Coordinates of C-alpha atoms in Angstrom, one line a residue:
M3 CA 85.8 78.7 109.7
K4 CA 89.0 79.7 108.0
A5 CA 90.0 83.3 108.4
K6 CA 89.0 85.3 105.3
L7 CA 92.1 87.4 105.8
F8 CA 94.3 84.4 104.8
S9 CA 92.1 83.2 101.9
P10 CA 93.4 83.6 98.4
Y11 CA 92.1 86.5 96.3
T12 CA 92.1 86.4 92.5
I13 CA 91.7 89.6 90.5
K14 CA 91.9 89.4 86.8
N15 CA 94.8 87.1 86.0
V16 CA 96.6 87.4 89.4
T17 CA 96.0 85.4 92.6
L18 CA 97.2 86.8 95.9
K19 CA 97.9 84.2 98.6
N20 CA 96.1 86.3 101.2
R21 CA 94.2 89.6 101.5
I22 CA 97.0 91.6 103.1
V23 CA 98.5 94.4 101.0
M24 CA 101.5 96.5 102.0
A25 CA 100.1 100.0 101.4
P26 CA 102.3 102.4 99.4
M27 CA 104.4 104.6 101.8
C28 CA 107.0 107.0 100.6
M29 CA 110.5 106.1 101.9
Y30 CA 112.3 109.3 100.7
S31 CA 115.4 107.1 100.3
C32 CA 116.8 107.7 96.8
E33 CA 120.4 108.7 97.5
K34 CA 121.4 110.6 94.3
E35 CA 118.1 112.4 93.7
D36 CA 117.8 110.3 90.5
G37 CA 114.8 108.1 91.4
M38 CA 116.8 104.9 91.4
V39 CA 116.2 101.9 93.6
T40 CA 118.7 101.7 96.5
D41 CA 119.8 99.0 99.0
W42 CA 117.2 100.5 101.4
H43 CA 114.4 99.7 99.1
H44 CA 115.6 96.1 98.6
T45 CA 115.7 95.5 102.3
H46 CA 112.5 97.3 103.1
Y47 CA 110.2 95.7 100.5
E48 CA 111.7 92.2 100.5
S49 CA 111.4 91.9 104.3
R50 CA 107.7 92.4 104.1
A51 CA 107.5 89.7 101.4
V52 CA 109.4 87.4 103.8
G53 CA 106.9 88.4 106.4
Q54 CA 104.1 86.8 104.2
V55 CA 102.3 89.9 102.9
G56 CA 100.2 88.8 99.9
L57 CA 100.8 92.0 97.8
V58 CA 103.8 94.3 98.3
M59 CA 103.1 97.7 96.8
L60 CA 105.9 100.2 96.1
E61 CA 105.6 103.8 97.2
A62 CA 104.4 106.6 94.9
T63 CA 106.8 106.4 92.0
A64 CA 107.0 109.5 89.9
V65 CA 106.1 109.5 86.2
T66 CA 108.1 112.7 85.6
P67 CA 111.0 114.4 87.5
E68 CA 108.9 117.4 88.6
G69 CA 106.2 115.0 89.6
R70 CA 108.1 113.8 92.6
I71 CA 106.8 114.6 96.1
S72 CA 110.5 115.1 97.1
T73 CA 113.8 114.7 95.4
Q74 CA 114.3 111.4 97.3
D75 CA 111.3 109.7 95.7
L76 CA 111.5 106.7 93.4
G77 CA 111.1 107.4 89.7
I78 CA 109.8 105.6 86.6
W79 CA 110.1 108.4 84.1
S80 CA 113.1 106.9 82.4
D81 CA 114.0 103.5 80.9
D82 CA 117.1 103.7 83.2
H83 CA 114.8 103.0 86.1
V84 CA 113.6 99.6 84.8
E85 CA 116.7 97.5 85.7
G86 CA 116.6 98.5 89.4
L87 CA 112.8 98.0 89.6
S88 CA 113.1 94.6 87.9
E89 CA 115.6 93.4 90.5
L90 CA 113.3 94.6 93.2
T91 CA 110.2 92.8 91.8
R92 CA 112.3 89.6 91.5
K93 CA 113.2 89.7 95.2
I94 CA 109.6 90.4 96.3
K95 CA 108.2 87.6 94.2
R96 CA 110.6 84.9 95.1
H97 CA 109.0 84.8 98.6
G98 CA 105.5 84.1 97.2
A99 CA 104.2 87.7 97.3
K100 CA 103.0 89.6 94.3
A101 CA 104.5 92.9 93.4
A102 CA 102.6 96.2 92.7
I103 CA 103.7 99.7 91.9
Q104 CA 101.9 103.0 92.5
I105 CA 102.5 105.4 89.6
A106 CA 102.1 109.1 90.6
H107 CA 102.5 112.8 90.0
A108 CA 102.5 115.1 92.9
G109 CA 101.2 118.2 91.1
R110 CA 101.2 121.3 93.3
K111 CA 102.4 119.3 96.3
S112 CA 105.8 118.6 94.8
T113 CA 108.8 120.1 96.7
V114 CA 111.4 119.7 93.9
P115 CA 113.3 122.7 92.7
E116 CA 111.9 122.5 89.2
E117 CA 108.8 124.4 88.1
I118 CA 105.8 122.5 89.4
L119 CA 102.5 121.8 87.6
A120 CA 98.8 121.7 88.5
P121 CA 95.4 122.0 86.9
S122 CA 95.2 125.5 88.3
A123 CA 97.7 128.1 89.7
L124 CA 96.7 127.5 93.3
A125 CA 99.3 126.7 96.0
F126 CA 98.4 124.1 98.7
D127 CA 99.2 126.6 101.4
E128 CA 101.6 129.4 102.2
S129 CA 104.5 126.9 102.7
Y130 CA 104.2 125.5 99.1
K131 CA 105.3 127.0 95.8
L132 CA 102.8 128.4 93.4
P133 CA 102.3 125.9 90.6
K134 CA 102.0 126.6 86.9
A135 CA 98.5 125.9 85.4
M136 CA 99.0 123.2 82.8
S137 CA 98.3 124.0 79.2
A138 CA 96.2 121.5 77.2
E139 CA 99.4 120.3 75.5
E140 CA 101.0 119.7 78.9
V141 CA 97.9 117.7 80.0
E142 CA 98.2 115.6 76.9
G143 CA 101.9 115.1 77.6
M144 CA 101.2 114.0 81.1
V145 CA 98.7 111.4 80.0
E146 CA 101.5 110.0 77.8
S147 CA 103.9 110.1 80.8
F148 CA 101.5 107.8 82.7
R149 CA 101.4 105.5 79.6
L150 CA 105.1 105.2 79.4
A151 CA 105.4 104.6 83.1
A152 CA 102.9 101.7 82.9
D153 CA 104.9 100.2 80.0
R154 CA 108.1 100.4 82.1
A155 CA 106.2 98.8 85.1
K156 CA 105.2 96.0 82.8
R157 CA 108.8 95.5 81.6
A158 CA 110.0 95.5 85.3
G159 CA 107.7 92.6 86.0
F160 CA 105.1 94.1 88.3
D161 CA 101.9 92.1 88.7
I162 CA 99.6 95.0 89.5
I163 CA 99.7 98.8 88.8
E164 CA 97.9 101.4 91.0
I165 CA 97.2 104.9 89.7
H166 CA 97.6 107.4 92.5
A167 CA 94.5 109.7 92.3
A168 CA 94.4 110.6 96.0
H169 CA 96.0 112.7 98.8
G170 CA 95.9 116.0 96.9
Y171 CA 98.3 114.9 94.2
L172 CA 97.9 115.8 90.5
I173 CA 95.0 113.6 89.5
N174 CA 93.2 114.3 92.7
Q175 CA 93.7 118.0 92.0
F176 CA 91.9 117.6 88.7
L177 CA 89.0 115.7 90.3
S178 CA 88.3 118.1 93.1
P179 CA 86.4 121.4 92.5
L180 CA 88.5 122.9 95.4
T181 CA 91.7 122.7 93.3
N182 CA 90.4 122.6 89.7
R183 CA 89.3 126.1 88.5
R184 CA 89.9 125.4 84.8
E185 CA 87.4 126.7 82.2
D186 CA 88.4 124.3 79.4
E187 CA 87.3 120.7 78.8
Y188 CA 89.2 119.6 82.0
G189 CA 87.4 121.8 84.4
G190 CA 83.9 122.8 85.5
S191 CA 81.5 119.8 85.5
E192 CA 82.2 116.6 87.3
E193 CA 82.6 114.9 83.9
N194 CA 85.1 117.4 82.8
R195 CA 87.1 117.2 86.1
F196 CA 87.2 113.4 85.7
R197 CA 88.4 113.7 82.1
F198 CA 92.1 113.7 82.9
L199 CA 91.9 110.5 85.1
G200 CA 89.7 108.9 82.3
E201 CA 92.4 109.6 79.7
V202 CA 95.1 108.3 82.0
L203 CA 93.1 105.1 82.5
K204 CA 92.6 104.6 78.8
S205 CA 96.3 105.3 78.1
V206 CA 97.5 102.9 80.8
R207 CA 95.1 100.2 79.6
S208 CA 96.5 100.6 76.1
V209 CA 99.8 99.0 77.3
W210 CA 98.7 97.1 80.4
D211 CA 96.3 94.1 80.6
G212 CA 96.9 93.1 84.2
P213 CA 95.0 94.2 87.3
L214 CA 94.7 98.0 87.6
F215 CA 93.9 99.7 90.9
V216 CA 93.1 103.4 91.5
R217 CA 93.7 105.0 94.9
I218 CA 91.2 107.8 95.7
S219 CA 90.6 110.3 98.5
A220 CA 86.9 109.6 99.0
N221 CA 86.3 112.6 101.1
D222 CA 87.7 116.1 100.8
Y223 CA 86.5 117.0 104.4
H224 CA 85.3 120.4 103.1
E225 CA 81.8 121.6 102.6
D226 CA 82.4 122.4 99.0
G227 CA 84.5 119.3 98.3
L228 CA 83.9 115.8 97.1
T229 CA 82.2 113.1 99.1
P230 CA 82.0 109.3 99.0
A231 CA 78.7 109.7 97.0
D232 CA 80.6 111.6 94.3
Y233 CA 83.3 108.9 94.2
S234 CA 80.7 106.2 94.0
R235 CA 79.6 107.7 90.7
M236 CA 83.2 108.2 89.5
A237 CA 84.1 104.7 90.5
E238 CA 81.5 103.4 88.1
W239 CA 83.2 105.4 85.3
M240 CA 86.6 104.1 86.4
K241 CA 85.2 100.5 86.3
K242 CA 84.0 101.1 82.7
L243 CA 87.5 102.3 81.7
G244 CA 89.3 99.3 83.1
A245 CA 89.8 99.8 86.8
D246 CA 89.6 96.5 88.7
L247 CA 89.7 97.8 92.3
I248 CA 89.4 101.1 94.2
D249 CA 91.9 101.7 97.0
V250 CA 89.9 103.9 99.3
S251 CA 91.7 106.5 101.3
S252 CA 90.6 110.1 102.1
G253 CA 91.7 113.7 102.6
A254 CA 94.8 115.8 101.9
V255 CA 93.6 117.7 98.8
V256 CA 93.3 120.9 100.9
P257 CA 94.2 121.6 104.5
A258 CA 91.4 120.2 106.7
K259 CA 90.8 119.0 110.2
I260 CA 90.2 115.2 110.0
S261 CA 89.0 113.2 113.0
V262 CA 91.0 109.9 112.8
Y263 CA 90.2 106.7 114.7
P264 CA 90.7 103.0 114.0
G265 CA 89.1 102.2 110.7
Y266 CA 87.9 105.7 110.1
Q267 CA 87.9 105.3 106.3
V268 CA 86.4 101.8 106.1
R269 CA 82.9 103.2 105.8
F270 CA 84.0 105.0 102.6
S271 CA 85.3 101.7 101.2
E272 CA 82.0 100.0 102.0
E273 CA 79.9 102.8 100.4
I274 CA 81.9 102.8 97.2
R275 CA 82.0 99.0 97.0
M276 CA 78.2 98.8 97.2
G277 CA 77.5 101.9 95.2
A278 CA 79.7 101.2 92.2
D279 CA 79.7 97.3 92.5
I280 CA 83.4 97.3 92.3
P281 CA 86.0 95.6 94.6
T282 CA 87.7 97.9 97.1
G283 CA 90.6 98.0 99.4
A284 CA 90.3 99.4 103.0
V285 CA 93.1 101.4 104.6
G286 CA 93.6 103.7 107.5
L287 CA 94.5 102.8 111.1
I288 CA 93.8 99.1 110.6
T289 CA 96.2 97.5 113.1
T290 CA 94.8 94.1 114.2
G291 CA 93.9 90.8 112.5
I292 CA 90.5 90.9 114.3
Q293 CA 89.8 94.3 112.9
A294 CA 90.8 93.3 109.4
E295 CA 88.8 90.1 109.5
E296 CA 85.6 92.0 110.6
I297 CA 86.0 94.3 107.5
L298 CA 86.3 91.3 105.2
Q299 CA 83.6 89.2 106.8
N300 CA 81.1 92.0 106.6
D301 CA 81.9 92.7 102.9
R302 CA 83.2 96.2 103.6
A303 CA 86.3 95.6 101.4
D304 CA 88.0 92.9 99.5
L305 CA 91.6 93.7 100.4
I306 CA 93.2 95.1 103.5
F307 CA 95.9 97.7 103.0
I308 CA 98.3 97.8 106.0
A309 CA 100.6 100.8 106.3
R310 CA 102.2 102.0 109.5
E311 CA 101.6 98.7 111.3
L312 CA 103.9 97.1 108.8
L313 CA 106.5 99.7 109.6
R314 CA 106.3 98.6 113.2
D315 CA 106.0 94.9 112.5
P316 CA 107.4 93.5 109.2
Y317 CA 105.9 90.1 110.1
W318 CA 102.4 91.5 110.9
P319 CA 100.7 88.6 108.9
R320 CA 102.1 86.2 111.6
T321 CA 100.8 88.5 114.3
A322 CA 97.4 88.7 112.7
A323 CA 97.3 84.9 112.2
K324 CA 98.0 84.3 115.9
E325 CA 95.1 86.7 116.8
L326 CA 92.8 84.8 114.5
R327 CA 94.1 81.3 115.4
A328 CA 94.9 80.8 111.8
E329 CA 97.8 78.7 110.4
I330 CA 100.1 80.3 107.8
E331 CA 103.1 78.9 106.1
P332 CA 106.3 80.4 107.4
P333 CA 109.4 81.0 105.4
V334 CA 111.3 77.7 105.5
Q335 CA 114.3 79.4 107.1
Y336 CA 112.1 80.7 110.0
S337 CA 110.0 77.6 110.6
R338 CA 111.5 76.8 113.9
G339 CA 110.8 80.3 115.2
W340 CA 107.3 80.6 113.8
I341 CA 105.8 77.6 115.6
R342 CA 103.2 78.8 118.1

């Protein structure tokens, strides 16, 4: 039986050559604090495409300057960013990989010197700045910032866009009752807390007809926070608004003790996949081909997002193929060295 990890996967109008996704990981490598692509980004991302990853996803890329996690983050808040991103997508795609970008706003977890924004004026902890609670007009403007970012991503040639609604960043802050204390139409009930993400989805869909992923934190790890059951409901709403796949991570909206172990988030992916009848991606301490294959064969996820293991091994697809006794096509230039 052919390994499912190396079977093609079609989502909307895009076919990935395998089920391996390079998960978005911040590189903090913009040299002039301008959000521009650098030589490091070219080397880093292209090498994983050479390594036969099916989908290479760029790190959290900020839709506004104050939305950066750090001043070294990539940006997509200006038309000036499109040229560098276009060259990067060209290099990724020439090796047979597809290119994705995660568009994001850090909210209260931004460490930039500018004034930072959040749904409510609550700092993450004592080491972070106190954010400004966004006005209704600022919320509306942020929705437009995501729309403009999606349009630039389209012009830059990306195949897939992912909206970052996880890890305690801005959209996650709106979703969680732990961080959203608003008393207007964007706070209070679950429907109101979802409203900002819903408007972002509609706005992005107005300019983007390709596959659209949403990364979520499926568990707040807090007795008063959100759970996978809550996100199963919200994933149904996301699906109706045009989301094609839910990238299932967890945690980081508030300080919390999290017990981590191999595949610790896979059960969340499985629950949301079944509960909302939507494709999911599994991520979190997935390190071997055998582990990835089990997740796929048991229908616990549709795609496997590999993060730190791809930092250790840019050619992890080859490593996984050897474990699964699967044959994958090597880069022509490396064919002599890839023979088992």
